[in-house]
Coordinates of N, CA, C and O in Angstrom, one line a residue:
X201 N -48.0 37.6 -45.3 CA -47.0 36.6 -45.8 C -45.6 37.2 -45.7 O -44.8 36.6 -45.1
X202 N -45.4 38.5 -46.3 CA -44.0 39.1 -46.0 C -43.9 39.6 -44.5 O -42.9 40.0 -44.1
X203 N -44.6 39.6 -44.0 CA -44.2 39.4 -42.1 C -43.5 38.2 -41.7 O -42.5 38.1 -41.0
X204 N -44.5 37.0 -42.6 CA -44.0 35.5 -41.7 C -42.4 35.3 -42.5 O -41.6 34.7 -41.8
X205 N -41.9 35.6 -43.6 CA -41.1 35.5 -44.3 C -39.8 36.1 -43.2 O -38.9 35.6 -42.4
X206 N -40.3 37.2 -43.5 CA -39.2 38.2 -42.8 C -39.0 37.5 -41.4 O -37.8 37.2 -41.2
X207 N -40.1 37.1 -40.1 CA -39.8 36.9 -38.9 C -38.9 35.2 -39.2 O -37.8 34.9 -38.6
X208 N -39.4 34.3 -40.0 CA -38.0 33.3 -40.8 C -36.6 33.8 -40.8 O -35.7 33.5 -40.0
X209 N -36.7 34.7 -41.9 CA -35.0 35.0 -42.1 C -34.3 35.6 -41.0 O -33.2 35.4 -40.6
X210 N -35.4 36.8 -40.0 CA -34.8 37.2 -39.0 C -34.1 36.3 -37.9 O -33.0 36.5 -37.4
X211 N -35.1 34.9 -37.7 CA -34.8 34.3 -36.4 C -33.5 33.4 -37.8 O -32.5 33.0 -37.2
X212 N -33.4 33.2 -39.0 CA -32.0 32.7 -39.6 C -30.9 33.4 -39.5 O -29.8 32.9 -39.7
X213 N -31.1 34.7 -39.2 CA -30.1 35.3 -38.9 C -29.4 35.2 -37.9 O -28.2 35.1 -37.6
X214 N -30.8 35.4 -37.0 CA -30.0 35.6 -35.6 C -29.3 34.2 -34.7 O -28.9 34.3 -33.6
X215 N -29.4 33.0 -35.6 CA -29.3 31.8 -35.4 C -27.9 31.5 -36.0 O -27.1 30.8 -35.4
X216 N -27.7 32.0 -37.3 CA -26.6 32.1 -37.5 C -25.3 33.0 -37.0 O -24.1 32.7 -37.1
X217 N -25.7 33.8 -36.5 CA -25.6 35.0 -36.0 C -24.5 34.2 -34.9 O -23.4 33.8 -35.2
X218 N -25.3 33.9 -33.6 CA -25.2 32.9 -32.8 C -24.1 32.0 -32.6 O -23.4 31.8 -31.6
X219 N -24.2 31.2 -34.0 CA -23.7 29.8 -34.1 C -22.0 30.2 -34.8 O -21.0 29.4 -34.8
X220 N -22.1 31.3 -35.2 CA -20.9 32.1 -35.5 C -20.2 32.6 -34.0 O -19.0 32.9 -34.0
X221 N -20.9 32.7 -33.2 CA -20.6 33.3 -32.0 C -19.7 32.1 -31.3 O -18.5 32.0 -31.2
X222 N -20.6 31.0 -30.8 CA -20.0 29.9 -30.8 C -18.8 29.5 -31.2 O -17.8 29.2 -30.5
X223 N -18.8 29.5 -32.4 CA -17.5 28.8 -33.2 C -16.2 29.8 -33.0 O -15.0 29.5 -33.0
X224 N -16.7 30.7 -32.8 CA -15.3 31.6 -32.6 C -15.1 31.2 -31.1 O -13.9 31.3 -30.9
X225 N -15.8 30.8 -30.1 CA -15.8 31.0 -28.7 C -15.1 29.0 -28.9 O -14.3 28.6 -28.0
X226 N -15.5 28.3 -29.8 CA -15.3 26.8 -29.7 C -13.6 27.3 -30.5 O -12.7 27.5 -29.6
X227 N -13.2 27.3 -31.6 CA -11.9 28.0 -31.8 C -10.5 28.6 -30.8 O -9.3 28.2 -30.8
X228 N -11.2 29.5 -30.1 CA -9.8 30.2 -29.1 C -10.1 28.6 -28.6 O -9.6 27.7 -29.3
X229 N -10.6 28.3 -27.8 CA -10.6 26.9 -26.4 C -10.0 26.3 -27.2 O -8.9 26.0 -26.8
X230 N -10.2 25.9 -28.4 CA -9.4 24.9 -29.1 C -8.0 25.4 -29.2 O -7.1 24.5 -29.0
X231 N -7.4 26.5 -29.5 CA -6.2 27.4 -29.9 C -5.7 26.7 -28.6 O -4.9 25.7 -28.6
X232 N -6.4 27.6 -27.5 CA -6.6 27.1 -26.0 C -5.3 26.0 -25.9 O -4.1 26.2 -26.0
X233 N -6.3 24.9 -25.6 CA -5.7 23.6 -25.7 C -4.7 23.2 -26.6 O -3.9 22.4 -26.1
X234 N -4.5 23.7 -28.0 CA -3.5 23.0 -28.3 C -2.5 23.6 -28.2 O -1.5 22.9 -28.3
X235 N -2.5 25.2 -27.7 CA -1.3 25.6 -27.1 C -1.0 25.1 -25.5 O 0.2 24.8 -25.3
X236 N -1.5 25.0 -24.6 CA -1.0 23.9 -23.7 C -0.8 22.5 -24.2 O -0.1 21.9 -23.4
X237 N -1.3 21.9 -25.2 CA -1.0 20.8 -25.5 C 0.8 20.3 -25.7 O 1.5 19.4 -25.3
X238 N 0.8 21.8 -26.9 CA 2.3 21.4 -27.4 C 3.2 22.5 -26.4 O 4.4 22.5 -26.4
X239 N 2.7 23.1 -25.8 CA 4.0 23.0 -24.3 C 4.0 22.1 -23.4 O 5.1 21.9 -22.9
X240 N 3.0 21.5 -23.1 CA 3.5 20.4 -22.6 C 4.6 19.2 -23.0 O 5.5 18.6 -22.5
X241 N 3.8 19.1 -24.3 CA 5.0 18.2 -25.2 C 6.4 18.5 -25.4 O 7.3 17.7 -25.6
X242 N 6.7 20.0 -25.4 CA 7.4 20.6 -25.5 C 8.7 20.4 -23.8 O 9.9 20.5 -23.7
X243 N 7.6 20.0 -22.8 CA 8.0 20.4 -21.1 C 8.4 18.9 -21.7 O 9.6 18.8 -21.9
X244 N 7.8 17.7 -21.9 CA 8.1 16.2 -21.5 C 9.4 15.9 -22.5 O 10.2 15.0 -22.2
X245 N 9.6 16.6 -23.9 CA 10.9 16.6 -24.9 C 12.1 17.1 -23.8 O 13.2 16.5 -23.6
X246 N 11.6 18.4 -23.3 CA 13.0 19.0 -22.6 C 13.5 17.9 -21.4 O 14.7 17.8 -21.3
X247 N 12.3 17.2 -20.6 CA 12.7 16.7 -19.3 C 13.6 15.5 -20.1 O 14.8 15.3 -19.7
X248 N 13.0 14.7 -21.3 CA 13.8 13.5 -21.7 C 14.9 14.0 -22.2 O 16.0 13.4 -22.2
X249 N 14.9 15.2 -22.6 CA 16.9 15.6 -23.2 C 17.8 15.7 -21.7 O 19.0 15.5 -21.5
X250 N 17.0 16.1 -21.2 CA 17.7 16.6 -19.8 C 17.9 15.7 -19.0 O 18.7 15.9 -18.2
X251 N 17.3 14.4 -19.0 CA 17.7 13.0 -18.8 C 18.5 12.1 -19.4 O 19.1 11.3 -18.8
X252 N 18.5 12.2 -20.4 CA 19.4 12.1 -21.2 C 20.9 12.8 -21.1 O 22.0 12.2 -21.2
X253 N 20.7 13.9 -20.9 CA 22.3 14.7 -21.0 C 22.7 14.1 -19.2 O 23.9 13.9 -18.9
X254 N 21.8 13.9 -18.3 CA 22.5 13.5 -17.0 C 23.2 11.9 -17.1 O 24.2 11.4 -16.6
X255 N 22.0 11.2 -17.9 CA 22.6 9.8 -18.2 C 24.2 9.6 -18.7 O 25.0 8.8 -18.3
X256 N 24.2 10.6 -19.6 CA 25.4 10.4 -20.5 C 27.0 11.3 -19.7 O 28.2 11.2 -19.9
X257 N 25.8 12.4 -18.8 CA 27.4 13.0 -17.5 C 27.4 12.0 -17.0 O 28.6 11.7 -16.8
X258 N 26.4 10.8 -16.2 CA 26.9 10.2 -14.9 C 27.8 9.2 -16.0 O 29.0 9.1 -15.6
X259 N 27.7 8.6 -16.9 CA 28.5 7.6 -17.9 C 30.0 8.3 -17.8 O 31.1 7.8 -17.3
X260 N 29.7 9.6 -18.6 CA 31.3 9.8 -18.0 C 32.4 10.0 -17.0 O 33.6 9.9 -17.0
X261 N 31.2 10.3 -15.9 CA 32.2 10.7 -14.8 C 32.4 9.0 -14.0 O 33.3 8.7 -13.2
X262 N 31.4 8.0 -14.4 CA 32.3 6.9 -14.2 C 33.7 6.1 -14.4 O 34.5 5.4 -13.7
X263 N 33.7 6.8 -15.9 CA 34.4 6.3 -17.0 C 36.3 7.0 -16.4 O 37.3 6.4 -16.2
X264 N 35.6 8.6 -16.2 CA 36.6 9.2 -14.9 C 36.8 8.3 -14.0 O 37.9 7.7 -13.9
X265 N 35.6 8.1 -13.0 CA 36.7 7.6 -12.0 C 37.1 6.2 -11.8 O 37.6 5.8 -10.8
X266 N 36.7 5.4 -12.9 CA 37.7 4.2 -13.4 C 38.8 4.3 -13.7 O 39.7 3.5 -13.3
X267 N 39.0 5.5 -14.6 CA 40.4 5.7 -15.2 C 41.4 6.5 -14.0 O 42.7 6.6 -14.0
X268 N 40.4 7.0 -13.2 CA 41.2 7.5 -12.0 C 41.9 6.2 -11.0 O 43.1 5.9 -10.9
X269 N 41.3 5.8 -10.7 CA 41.1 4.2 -10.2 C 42.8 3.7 -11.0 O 43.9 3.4 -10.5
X270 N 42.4 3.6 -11.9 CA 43.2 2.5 -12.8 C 44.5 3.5 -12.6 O 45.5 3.0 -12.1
X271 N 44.4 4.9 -12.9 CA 46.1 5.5 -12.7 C 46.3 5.5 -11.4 O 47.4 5.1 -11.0
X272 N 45.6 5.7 -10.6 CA 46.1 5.4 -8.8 C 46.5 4.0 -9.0 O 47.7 4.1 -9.1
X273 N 46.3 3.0 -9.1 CA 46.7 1.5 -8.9 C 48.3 1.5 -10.0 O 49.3 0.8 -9.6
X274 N 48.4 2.2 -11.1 CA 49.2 2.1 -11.8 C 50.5 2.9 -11.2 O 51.6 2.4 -11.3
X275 N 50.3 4.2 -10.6 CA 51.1 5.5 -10.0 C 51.5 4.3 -8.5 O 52.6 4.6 -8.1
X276 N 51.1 3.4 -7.9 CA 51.1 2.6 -7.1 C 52.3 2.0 -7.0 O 53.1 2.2 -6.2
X277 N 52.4 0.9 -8.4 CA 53.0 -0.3 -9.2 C 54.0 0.4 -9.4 O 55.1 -0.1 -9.2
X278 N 53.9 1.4 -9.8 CA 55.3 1.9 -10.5 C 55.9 3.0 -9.2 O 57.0 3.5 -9.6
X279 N 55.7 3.3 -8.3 CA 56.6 3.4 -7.2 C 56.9 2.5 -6.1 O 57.5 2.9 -5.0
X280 N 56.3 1.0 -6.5 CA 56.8 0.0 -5.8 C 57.8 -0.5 -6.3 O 58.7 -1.1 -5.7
X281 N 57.9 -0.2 -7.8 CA 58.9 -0.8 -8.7 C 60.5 0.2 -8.6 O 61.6 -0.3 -8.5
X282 N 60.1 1.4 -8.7 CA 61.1 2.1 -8.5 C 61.7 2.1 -6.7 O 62.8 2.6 -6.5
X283 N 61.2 1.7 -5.9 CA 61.5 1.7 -4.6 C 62.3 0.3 -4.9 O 63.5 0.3 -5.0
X284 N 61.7 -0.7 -5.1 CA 62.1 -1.9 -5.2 C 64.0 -2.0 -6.3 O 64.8 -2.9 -6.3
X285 N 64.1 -0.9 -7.2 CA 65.0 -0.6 -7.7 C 66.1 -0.4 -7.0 O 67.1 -1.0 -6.7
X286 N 65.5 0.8 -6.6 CA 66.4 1.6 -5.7 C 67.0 0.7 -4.3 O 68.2 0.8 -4.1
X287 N 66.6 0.3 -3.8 CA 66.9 -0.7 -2.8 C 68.2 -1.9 -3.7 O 69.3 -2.1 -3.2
X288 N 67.7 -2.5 -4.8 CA 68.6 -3.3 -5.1 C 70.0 -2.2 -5.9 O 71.0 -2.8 -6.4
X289 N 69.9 -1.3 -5.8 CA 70.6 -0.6 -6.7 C 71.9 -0.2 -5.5 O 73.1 0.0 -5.8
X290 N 71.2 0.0 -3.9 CA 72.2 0.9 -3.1 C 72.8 -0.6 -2.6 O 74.0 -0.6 -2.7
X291 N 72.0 -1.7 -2.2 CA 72.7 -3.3 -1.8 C 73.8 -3.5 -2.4 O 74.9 -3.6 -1.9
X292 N 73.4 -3.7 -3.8 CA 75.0 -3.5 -4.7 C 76.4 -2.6 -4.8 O 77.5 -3.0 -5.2
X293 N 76.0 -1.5 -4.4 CA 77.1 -0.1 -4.2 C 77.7 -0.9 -2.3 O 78.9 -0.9 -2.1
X294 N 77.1 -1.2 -1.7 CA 77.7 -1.3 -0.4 C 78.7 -2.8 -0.6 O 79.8 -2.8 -0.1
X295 N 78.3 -3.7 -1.1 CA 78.9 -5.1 -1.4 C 80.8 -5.0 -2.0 O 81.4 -6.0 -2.2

């Protein structure tokens, strides 16, 4: 009887034994995975900020060269006006 007892708890041991082996071996893969998990999430946060920060340079450098736009047309106007002065200004000196 204490043979059959003992060859029980033996094979419970070594079954637990085992099943502990496993779980430590099911654990890291899990560690595993969730550390690639959240670097990835980590890679797809960085790509949207970084799309983000390009969205918001190309916005300004529009915003530039509108206002570039608008002072060339303006730097334009106002040495047509001053030419256009200057002309009436020397007509009158010769009269």
């Amino acid at each position: 009887m204490a043979s059959r007892a003992q060859g029980f708890k033996k094979a419970a041991v070594k079954a637990a034994k085992t099943a502990r082996k496993w779980a430590q071996t099911a654990a890291r893969e899990a560690d595993r995975l969730l550390a690639a998990a959240q670097k990835r999430a980590a890679t797809e946060q960085r790509q949207r900020q970084i799309k983000e920060a390009l969205r918001r340079t190309g916005k300004v450098l529009k915003a530039v060269g509108r206002a570039a736009i608008v002072a060339g047309i303006a730097a334009g106007i106002a040495s047509a006006r001053a030419e256009n002065r200057a002309r009436k200004h020397s007509k009158k000196g010769r009269g």
